[in-house]
Short mmCIF file of C-alpha atoms in Angstrom, two decimals:
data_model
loop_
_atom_site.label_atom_id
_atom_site.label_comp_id
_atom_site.label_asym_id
_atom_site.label_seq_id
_atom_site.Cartn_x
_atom_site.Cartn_y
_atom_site.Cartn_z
CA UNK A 1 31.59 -12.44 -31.99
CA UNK A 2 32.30 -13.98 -28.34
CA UNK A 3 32.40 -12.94 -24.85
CA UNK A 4 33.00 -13.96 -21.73
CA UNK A 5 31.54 -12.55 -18.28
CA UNK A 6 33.10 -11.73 -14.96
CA UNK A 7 31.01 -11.27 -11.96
CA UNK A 8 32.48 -8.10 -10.09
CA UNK A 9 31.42 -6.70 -6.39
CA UNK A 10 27.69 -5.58 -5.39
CA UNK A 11 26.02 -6.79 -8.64
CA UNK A 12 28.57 -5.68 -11.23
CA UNK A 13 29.92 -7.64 -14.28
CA UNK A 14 33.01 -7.28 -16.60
CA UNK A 15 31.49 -8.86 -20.40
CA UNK A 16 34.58 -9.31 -22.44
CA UNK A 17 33.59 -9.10 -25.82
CA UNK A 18 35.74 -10.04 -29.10
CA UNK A 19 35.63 -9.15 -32.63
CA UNK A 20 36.80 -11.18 -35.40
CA UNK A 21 39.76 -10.32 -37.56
CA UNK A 22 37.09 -10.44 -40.62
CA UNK A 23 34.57 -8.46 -39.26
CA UNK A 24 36.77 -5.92 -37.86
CA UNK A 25 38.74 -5.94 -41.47
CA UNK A 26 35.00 -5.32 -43.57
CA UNK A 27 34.10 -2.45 -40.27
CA UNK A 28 37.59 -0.99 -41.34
CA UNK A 29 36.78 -0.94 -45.09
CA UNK A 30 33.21 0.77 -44.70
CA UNK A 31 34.79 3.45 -42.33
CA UNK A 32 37.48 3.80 -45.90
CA UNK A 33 34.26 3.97 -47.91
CA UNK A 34 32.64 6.32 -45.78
CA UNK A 35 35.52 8.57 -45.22
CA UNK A 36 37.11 8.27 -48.73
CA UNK A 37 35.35 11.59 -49.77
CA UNK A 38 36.63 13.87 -47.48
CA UNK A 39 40.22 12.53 -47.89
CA UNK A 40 42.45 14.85 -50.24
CA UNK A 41 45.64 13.48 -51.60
CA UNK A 42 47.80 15.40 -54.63
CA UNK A 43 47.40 13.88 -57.69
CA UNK A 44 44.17 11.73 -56.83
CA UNK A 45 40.92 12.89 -57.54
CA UNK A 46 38.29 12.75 -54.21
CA UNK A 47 36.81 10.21 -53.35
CA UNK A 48 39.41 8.17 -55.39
CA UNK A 49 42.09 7.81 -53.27
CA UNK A 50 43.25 4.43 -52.58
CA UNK A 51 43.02 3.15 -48.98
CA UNK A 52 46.58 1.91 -48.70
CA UNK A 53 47.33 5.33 -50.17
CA UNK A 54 45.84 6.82 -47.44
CA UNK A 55 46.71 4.04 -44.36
CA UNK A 56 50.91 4.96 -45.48
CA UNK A 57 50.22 8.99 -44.95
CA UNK A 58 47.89 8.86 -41.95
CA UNK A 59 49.08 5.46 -40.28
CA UNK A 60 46.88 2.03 -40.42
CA UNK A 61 44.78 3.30 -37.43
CA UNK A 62 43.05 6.13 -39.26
CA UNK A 63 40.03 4.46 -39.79
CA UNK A 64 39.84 2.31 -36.59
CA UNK A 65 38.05 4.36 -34.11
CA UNK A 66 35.01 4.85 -36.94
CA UNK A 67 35.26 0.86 -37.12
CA UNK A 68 34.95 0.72 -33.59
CA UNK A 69 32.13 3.03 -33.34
CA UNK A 70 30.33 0.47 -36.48
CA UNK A 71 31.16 -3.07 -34.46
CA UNK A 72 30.88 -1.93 -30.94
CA UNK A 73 26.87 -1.64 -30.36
CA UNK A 74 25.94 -4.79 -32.45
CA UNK A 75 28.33 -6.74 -30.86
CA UNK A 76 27.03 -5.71 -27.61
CA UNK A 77 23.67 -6.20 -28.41
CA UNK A 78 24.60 -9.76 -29.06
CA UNK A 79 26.18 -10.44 -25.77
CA UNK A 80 23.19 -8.70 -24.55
CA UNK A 81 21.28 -11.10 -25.91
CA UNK A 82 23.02 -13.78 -25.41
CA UNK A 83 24.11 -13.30 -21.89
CA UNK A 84 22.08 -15.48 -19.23
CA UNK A 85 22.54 -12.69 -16.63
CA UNK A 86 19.79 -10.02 -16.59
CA UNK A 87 21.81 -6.87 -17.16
CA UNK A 88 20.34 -3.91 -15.98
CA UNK A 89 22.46 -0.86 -16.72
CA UNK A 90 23.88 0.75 -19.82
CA UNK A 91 27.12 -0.50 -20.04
CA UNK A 92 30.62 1.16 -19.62
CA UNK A 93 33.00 0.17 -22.78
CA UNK A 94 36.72 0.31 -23.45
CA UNK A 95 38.57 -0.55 -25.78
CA UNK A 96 41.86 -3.11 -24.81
CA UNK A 97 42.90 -3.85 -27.92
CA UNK A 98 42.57 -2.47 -31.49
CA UNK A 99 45.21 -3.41 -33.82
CA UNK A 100 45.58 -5.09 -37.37
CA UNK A 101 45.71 -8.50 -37.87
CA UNK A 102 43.98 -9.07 -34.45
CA UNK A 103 40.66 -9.56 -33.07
CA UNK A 104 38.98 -6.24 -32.13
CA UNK A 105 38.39 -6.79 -28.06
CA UNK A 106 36.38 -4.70 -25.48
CA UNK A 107 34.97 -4.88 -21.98
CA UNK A 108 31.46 -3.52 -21.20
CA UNK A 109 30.80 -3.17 -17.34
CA UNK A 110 27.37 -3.45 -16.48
CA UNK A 111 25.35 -3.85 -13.64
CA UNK A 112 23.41 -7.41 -13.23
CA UNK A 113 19.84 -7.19 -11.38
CA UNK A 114 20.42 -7.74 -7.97
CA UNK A 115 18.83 -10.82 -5.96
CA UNK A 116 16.01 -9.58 -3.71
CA UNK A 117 15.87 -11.57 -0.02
CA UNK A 118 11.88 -10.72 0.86
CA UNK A 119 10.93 -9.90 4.43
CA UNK A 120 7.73 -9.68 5.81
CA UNK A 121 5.39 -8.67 3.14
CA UNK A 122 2.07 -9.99 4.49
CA UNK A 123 -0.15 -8.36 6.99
CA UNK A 124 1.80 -4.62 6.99
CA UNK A 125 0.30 -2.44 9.03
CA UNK A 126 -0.38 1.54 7.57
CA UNK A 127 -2.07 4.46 9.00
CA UNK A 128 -5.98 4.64 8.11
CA UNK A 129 -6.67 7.51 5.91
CA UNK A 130 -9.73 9.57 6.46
CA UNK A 131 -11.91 10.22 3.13
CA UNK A 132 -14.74 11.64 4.28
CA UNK A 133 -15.22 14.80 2.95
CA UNK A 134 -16.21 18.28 5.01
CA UNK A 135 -18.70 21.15 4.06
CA UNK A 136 -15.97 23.49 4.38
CA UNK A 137 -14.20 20.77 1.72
CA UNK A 138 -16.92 21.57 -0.52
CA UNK A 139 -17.33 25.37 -0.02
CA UNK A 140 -13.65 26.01 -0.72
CA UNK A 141 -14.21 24.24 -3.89
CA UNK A 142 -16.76 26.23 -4.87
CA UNK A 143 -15.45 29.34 -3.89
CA UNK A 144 -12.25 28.56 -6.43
CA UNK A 145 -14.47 27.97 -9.35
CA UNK A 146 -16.27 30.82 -8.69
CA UNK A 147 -12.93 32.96 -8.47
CA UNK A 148 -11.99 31.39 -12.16
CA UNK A 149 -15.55 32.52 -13.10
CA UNK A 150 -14.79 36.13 -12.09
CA UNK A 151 -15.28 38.94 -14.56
CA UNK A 152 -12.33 41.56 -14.44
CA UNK A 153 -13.38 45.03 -15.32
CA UNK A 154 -11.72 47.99 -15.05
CA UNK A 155 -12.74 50.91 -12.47
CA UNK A 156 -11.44 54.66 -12.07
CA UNK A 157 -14.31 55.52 -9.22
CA UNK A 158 -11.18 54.46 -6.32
CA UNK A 159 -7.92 53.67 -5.56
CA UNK A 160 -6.19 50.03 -5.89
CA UNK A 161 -7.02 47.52 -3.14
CA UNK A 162 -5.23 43.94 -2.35
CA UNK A 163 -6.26 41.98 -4.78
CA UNK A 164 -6.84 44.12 -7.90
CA UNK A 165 -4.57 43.97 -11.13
CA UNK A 166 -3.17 46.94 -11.98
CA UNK A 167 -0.91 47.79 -15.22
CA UNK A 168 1.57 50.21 -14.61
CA UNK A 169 5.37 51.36 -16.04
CA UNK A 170 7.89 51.27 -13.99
CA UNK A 171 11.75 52.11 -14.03
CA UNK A 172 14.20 51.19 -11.16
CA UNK A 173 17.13 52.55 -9.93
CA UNK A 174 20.24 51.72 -8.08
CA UNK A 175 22.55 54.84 -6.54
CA UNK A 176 20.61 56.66 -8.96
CA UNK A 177 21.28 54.78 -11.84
CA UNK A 178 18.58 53.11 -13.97
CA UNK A 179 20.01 48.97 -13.93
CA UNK A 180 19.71 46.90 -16.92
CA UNK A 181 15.87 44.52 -17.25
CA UNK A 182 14.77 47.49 -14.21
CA UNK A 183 11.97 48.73 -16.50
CA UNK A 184 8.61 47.85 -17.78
CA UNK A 185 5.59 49.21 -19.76
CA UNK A 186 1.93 48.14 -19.50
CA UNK A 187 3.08 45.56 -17.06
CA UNK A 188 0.11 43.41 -15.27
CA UNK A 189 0.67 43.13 -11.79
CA UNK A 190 -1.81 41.27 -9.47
CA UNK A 191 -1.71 43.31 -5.91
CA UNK A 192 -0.99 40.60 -3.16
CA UNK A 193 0.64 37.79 -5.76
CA UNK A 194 4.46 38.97 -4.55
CA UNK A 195 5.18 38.34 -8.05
CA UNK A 196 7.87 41.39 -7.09
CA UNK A 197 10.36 41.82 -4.64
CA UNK A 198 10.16 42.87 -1.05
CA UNK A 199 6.88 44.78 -0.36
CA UNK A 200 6.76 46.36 -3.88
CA UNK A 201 3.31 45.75 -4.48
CA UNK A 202 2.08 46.83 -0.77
CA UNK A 203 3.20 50.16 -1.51
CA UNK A 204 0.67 50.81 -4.52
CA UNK A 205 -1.95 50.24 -2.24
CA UNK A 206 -4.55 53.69 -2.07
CA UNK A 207 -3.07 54.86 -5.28
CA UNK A 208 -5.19 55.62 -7.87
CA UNK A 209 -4.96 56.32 -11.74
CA UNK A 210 -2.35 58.51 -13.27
CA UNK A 211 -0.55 58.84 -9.93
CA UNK A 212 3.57 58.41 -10.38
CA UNK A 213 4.49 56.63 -7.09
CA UNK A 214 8.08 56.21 -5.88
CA UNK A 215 8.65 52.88 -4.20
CA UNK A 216 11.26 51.92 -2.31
CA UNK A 217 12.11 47.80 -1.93
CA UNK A 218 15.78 46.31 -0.90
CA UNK A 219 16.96 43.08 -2.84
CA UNK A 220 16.89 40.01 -1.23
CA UNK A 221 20.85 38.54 -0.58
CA UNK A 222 20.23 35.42 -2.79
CA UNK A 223 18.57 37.83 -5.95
CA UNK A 224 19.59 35.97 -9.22
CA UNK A 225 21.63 39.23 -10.79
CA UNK A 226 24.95 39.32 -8.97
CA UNK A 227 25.25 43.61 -8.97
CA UNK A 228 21.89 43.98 -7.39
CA UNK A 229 22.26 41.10 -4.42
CA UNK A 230 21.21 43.05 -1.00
CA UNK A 231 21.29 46.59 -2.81
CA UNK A 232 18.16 49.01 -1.94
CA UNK A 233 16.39 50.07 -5.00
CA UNK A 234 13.81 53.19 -6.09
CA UNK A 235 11.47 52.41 -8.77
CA UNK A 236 9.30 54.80 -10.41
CA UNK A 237 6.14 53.86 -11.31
CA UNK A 238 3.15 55.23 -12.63
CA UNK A 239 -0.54 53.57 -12.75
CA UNK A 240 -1.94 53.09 -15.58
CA UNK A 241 -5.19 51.14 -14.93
CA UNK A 242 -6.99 49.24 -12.05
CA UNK A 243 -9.06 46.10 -12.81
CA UNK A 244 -11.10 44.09 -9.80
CA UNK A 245 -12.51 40.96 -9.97
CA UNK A 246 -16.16 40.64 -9.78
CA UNK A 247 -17.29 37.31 -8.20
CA UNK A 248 -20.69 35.75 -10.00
CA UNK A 249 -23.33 34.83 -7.49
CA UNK A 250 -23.36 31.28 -5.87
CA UNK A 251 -27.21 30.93 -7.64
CA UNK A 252 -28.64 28.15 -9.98
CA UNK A 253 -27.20 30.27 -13.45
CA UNK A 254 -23.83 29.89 -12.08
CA UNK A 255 -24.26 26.28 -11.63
CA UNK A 256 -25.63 26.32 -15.39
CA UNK A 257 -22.30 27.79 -16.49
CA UNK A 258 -20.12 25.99 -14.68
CA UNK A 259 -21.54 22.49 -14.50
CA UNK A 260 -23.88 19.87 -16.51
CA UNK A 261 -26.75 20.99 -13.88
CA UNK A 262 -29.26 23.10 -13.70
CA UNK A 263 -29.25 23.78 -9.95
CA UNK A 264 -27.16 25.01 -7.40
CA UNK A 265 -28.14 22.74 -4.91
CA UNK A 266 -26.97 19.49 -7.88
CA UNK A 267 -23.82 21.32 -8.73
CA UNK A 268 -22.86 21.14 -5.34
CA UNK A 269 -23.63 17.60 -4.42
CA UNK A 270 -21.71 16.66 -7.52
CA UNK A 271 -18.51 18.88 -6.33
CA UNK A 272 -18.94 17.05 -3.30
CA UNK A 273 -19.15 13.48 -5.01
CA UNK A 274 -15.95 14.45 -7.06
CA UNK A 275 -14.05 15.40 -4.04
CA UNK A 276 -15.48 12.01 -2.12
CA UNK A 277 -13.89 10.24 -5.44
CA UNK A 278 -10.24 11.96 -5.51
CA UNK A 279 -9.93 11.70 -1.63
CA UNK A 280 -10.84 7.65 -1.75
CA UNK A 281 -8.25 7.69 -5.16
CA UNK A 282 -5.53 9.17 -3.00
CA UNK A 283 -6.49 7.29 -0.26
CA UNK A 284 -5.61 4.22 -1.94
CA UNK A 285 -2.53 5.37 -3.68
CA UNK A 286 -1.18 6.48 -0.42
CA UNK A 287 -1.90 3.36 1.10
CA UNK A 288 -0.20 1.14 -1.78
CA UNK A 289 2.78 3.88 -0.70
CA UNK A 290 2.98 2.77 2.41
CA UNK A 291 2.62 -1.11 1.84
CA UNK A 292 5.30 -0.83 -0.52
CA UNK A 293 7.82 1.53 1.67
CA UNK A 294 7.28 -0.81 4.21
CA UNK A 295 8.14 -4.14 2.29
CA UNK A 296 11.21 -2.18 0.85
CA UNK A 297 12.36 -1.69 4.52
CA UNK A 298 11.82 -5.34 5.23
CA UNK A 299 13.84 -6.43 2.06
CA UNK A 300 17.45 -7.53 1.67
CA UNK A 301 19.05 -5.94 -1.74
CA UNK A 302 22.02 -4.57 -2.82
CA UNK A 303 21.58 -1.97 -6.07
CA UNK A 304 24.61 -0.96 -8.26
CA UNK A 305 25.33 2.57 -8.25
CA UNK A 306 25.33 2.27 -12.34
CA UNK A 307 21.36 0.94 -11.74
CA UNK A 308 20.59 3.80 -10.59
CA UNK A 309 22.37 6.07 -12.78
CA UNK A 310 20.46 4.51 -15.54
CA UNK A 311 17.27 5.04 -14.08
CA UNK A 312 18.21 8.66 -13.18
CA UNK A 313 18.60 9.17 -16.93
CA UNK A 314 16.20 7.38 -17.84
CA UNK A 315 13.61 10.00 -15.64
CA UNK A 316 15.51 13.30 -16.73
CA UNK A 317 15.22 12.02 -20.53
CA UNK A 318 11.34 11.55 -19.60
CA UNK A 319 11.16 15.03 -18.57
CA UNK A 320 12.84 16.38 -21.42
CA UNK A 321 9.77 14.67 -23.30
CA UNK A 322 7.08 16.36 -21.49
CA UNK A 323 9.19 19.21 -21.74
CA UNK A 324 9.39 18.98 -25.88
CA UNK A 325 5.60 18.03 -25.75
CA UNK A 326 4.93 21.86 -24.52
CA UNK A 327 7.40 22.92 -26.87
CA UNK A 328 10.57 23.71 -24.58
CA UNK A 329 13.80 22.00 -24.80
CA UNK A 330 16.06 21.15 -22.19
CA UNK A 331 18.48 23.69 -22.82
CA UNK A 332 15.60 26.61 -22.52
CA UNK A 333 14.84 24.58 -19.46
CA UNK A 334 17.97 24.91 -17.92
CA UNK A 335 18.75 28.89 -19.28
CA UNK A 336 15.23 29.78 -17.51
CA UNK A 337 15.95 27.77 -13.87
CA UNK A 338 19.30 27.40 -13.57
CA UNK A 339 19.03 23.97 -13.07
CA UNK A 340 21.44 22.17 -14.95
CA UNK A 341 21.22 18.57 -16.16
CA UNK A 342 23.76 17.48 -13.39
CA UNK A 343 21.87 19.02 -10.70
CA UNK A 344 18.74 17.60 -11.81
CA UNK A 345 20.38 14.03 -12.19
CA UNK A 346 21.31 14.34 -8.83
CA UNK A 347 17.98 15.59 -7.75
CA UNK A 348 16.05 12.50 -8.90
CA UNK A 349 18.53 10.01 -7.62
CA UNK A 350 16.28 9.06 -4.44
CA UNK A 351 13.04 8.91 -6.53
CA UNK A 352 14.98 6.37 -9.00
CA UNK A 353 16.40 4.58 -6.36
CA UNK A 354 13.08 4.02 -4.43
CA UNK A 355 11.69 3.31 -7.95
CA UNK A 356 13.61 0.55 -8.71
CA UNK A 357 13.47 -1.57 -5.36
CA UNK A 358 9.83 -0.85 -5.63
CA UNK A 359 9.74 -2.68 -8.87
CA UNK A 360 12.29 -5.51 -7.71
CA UNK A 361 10.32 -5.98 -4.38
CA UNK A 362 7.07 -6.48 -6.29
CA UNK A 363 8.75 -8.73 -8.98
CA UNK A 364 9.61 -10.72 -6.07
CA UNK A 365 6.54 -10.79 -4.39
CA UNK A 366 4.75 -11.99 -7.50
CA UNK A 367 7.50 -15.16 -7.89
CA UNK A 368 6.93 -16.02 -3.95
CA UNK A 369 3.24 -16.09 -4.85
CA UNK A 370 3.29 -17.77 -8.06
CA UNK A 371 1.07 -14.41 -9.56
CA UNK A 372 0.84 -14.44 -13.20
CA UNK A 373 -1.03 -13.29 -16.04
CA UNK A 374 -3.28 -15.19 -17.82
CA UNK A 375 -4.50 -14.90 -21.60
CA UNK A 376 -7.84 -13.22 -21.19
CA UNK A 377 -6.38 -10.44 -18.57
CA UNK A 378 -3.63 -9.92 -21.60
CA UNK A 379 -6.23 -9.55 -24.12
CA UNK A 380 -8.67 -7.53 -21.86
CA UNK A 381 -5.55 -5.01 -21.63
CA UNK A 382 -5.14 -5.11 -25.14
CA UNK A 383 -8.85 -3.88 -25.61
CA UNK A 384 -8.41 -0.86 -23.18
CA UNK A 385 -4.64 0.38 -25.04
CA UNK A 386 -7.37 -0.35 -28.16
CA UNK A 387 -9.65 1.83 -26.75
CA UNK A 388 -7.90 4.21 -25.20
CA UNK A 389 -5.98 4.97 -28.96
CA UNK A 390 -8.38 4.30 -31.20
CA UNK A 391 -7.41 1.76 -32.94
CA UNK A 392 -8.27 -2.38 -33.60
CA UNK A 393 -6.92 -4.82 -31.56
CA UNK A 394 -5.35 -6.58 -34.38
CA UNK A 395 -3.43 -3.31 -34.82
CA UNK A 396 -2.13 -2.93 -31.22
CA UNK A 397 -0.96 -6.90 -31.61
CA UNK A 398 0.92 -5.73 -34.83
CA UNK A 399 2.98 -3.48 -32.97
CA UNK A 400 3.14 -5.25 -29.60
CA UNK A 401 6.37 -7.67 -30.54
CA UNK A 402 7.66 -10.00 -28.14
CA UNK A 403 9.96 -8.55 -26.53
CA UNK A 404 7.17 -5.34 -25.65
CA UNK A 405 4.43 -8.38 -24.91
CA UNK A 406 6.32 -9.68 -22.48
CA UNK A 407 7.34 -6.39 -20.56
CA UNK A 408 3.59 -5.40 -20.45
CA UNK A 409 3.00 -8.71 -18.88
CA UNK A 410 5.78 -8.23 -16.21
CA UNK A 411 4.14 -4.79 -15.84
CA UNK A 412 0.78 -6.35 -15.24
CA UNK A 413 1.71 -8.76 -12.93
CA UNK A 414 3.89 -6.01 -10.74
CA UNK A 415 0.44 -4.52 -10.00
CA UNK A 416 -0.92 -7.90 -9.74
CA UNK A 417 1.45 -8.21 -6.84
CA UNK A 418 0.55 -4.34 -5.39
CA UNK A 419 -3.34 -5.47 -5.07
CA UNK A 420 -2.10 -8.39 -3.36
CA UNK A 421 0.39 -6.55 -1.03
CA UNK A 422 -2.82 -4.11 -0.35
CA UNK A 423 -5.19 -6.71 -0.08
CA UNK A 424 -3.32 -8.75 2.75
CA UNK A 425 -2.62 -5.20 4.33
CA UNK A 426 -4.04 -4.41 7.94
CA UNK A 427 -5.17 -0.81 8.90
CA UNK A 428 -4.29 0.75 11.86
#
């Protein structure tokens, strides 16, 4: 294998990338090996076919794109590896020229990481952030554990109220005929959550159990089902049950069942401790924000469109993980939201643009200031991933290989460079 590189407009590359005649000739025989099988040929057995056999019915070329699928990712991982530009994309390939008796050549365009020209990214001025923390903070704190505390119990002695959760059927009609996913049984429905169109829910108000109530709501224009867009609509419901919510009192046994303390008066000096904590955490995350948008602005770079593209995939593919981690794939994803992969490639493009000349101003930064990592902060890492999974040392250093060692380091020494940033900062 050899290539050659062409430097293109705003960071882009041509690698030209050949194939020997031999290697292309033993990728050509394993696609006949591979293939052989499933290739049927009168008065052969299967499988036993012989390739010229074959190559005279179906034409020499029958097993070259297989052999081009075989040769074309090692060879690129070679020039990848070989290459002394840092390519930073996945690369585009075709194919100019496939034939026998010649070297197999293709081109891979790729995007090279672009050079970053630093502006002023000491003494950047942000916006102070206030982290003080109010007793009406606190109280409204409180007041939401103690709604996720609430009992629900059922009561006939009244109507329903805003807030209650009723179960009821329902049935709805259009012109006075029923529509298709219009009806419901023993369906929970929380009075003031507008879980339901229009002012649905409103109208059950002062109802009470066993009453049939006829309520009257209009579709909104943009409603997902094409037939009912806009179209006034008479459900028929009846009430089943009413269930309230019955707060616990704000008294030392709540603070026993909600907390580690024993008092009230603990329980909430610790809510107001936590909230003291996450406001200061924010604080500082919005600050390092604002340092960094601001040294991005300063900075000279020009990023490939197929950089970007990369990264976008790179997000929606880390998505689809969280997504399989909960136990939904991407395709039950999209059937619930509507949102299809395109859209949501395109929704993420300014995030992964921002992301990556975040990362390439801070790379920079840390070569201006000569910030590395040393040994002992490597190690010390090592002993928190250790930690943090369980395991030995030894065992995380079995699995760390070179190539991962030296990413974490780059890693380390971007937020090396986003303390510094921070540190030489100046609040408004």
């Amino acid at each position: 294998m050899s290539f050659t590189i062409e430097k293109l407009e705003k960071n882009m590359a041509k690698l030209t990338i050949e194939v020997s005649v031999e290697d292309f000739e033993k990728a050509v025989e394993a696609a006949y090996q591979k293939n052989k099988g499933k290739i049927e040929v009168p008065g052969f057995r299967k499988g036993k076919v012989p390739r010229k056999m074959i190559e005279q019915m179906y034409g020499k070329e029958i097993f070259f794109e297989d052999a081009a699928n075989e040769v074309i990712p090692e060879a690129y991982e070679k020039a990848y590896d070989e290459c002394e530009e840092e390519i930073v994309s996945a690369p585009k390939i075709e194919v100019t020229q496939i034939e026998e008796g010649k070297p197999f050549i293709f081109t891979a365009e790729v995007a090279l990481k672009p050079e970053v020209k630093l502006g002023k990214y000491k003494g950047i001025k942000v916006d102070k952030v206030a982290v003080e923390v109010t007793e009406e903070e606190v109280n409204e704190a409180i007041e939401t554990e103690r709604k996720n505390s609430a009992r629900t119990v059922s009561v006939e002695d009244r109507p329903v109220k805003d807030g209650d959760t009723t179960v009821i059927d329902f049935e709805g009609f259009v012109d006075g005929e029923a529509f298709e996913g219009g009806k419901g049984e023993n369906y929970p429905l929380t009075i003031g959550s507008h879980s339901f169109i229009d002012n649905f829910e409103e109208q059950l108000i002062g109802k009470s159990i066993n009453d049939e109530v006829e309520v009257n709501v209009t579709f909104p224009e943009d409603y997902h089902a094409e037939n009912l867009k806009g179209k006034p609509a008479l459900f028929k419901v009846t009430i089943k049950e009413i269930k309230e919510n019955q707060l616990p009192e704000l008294d030392d046994e709540f603070a026993e069942e909600v907390s580690a303390y024993d008092t009230f008066a603990e329980y909430k000096e610790s809510v107001k401790k936590n909230l003291e904590e996450k406001k200061e955490a924010d604080a500082k995350s919005a600050k390092e924000d604002a340092v960094v948008d601001a040294i991005i602005e300063e900075a000279e770079m020009d990023i490939p469109e197929a950089m970007i593209a990369t990264q976008q995939r790179q997000m929606v593919d880390e998505f689809a993980q969280r997504l399989a981690m909960q136990g939904l794939s991407m395709e039950q994803y999209t059937q619930f939201t509507g949102v299809t992969a395109a859209a949501m490639m395109e929704q993420v493009k300014p995030q992964a643009e921002k992301r990556i000349k975040a990362r390439l101003v801070l790379e920079a930064v840390a070569v201006a200031e000569n910030i590395e990592v040393s040994d002992a902060e490597y190690e010390e890492e090592l002993a928190k991933m250790a930690e943090a999974y369980k395991m030995e040392v030894e065992q995380i250093k079995e699995i760390m290989d070179d190539e991962r060692a030296a990413e974490m380091k780059k890693d380390m020494a971007i937020q090396k460079a986003v303390e510094f940033v921070v540190a030489n900062a100046k609040e408004k």
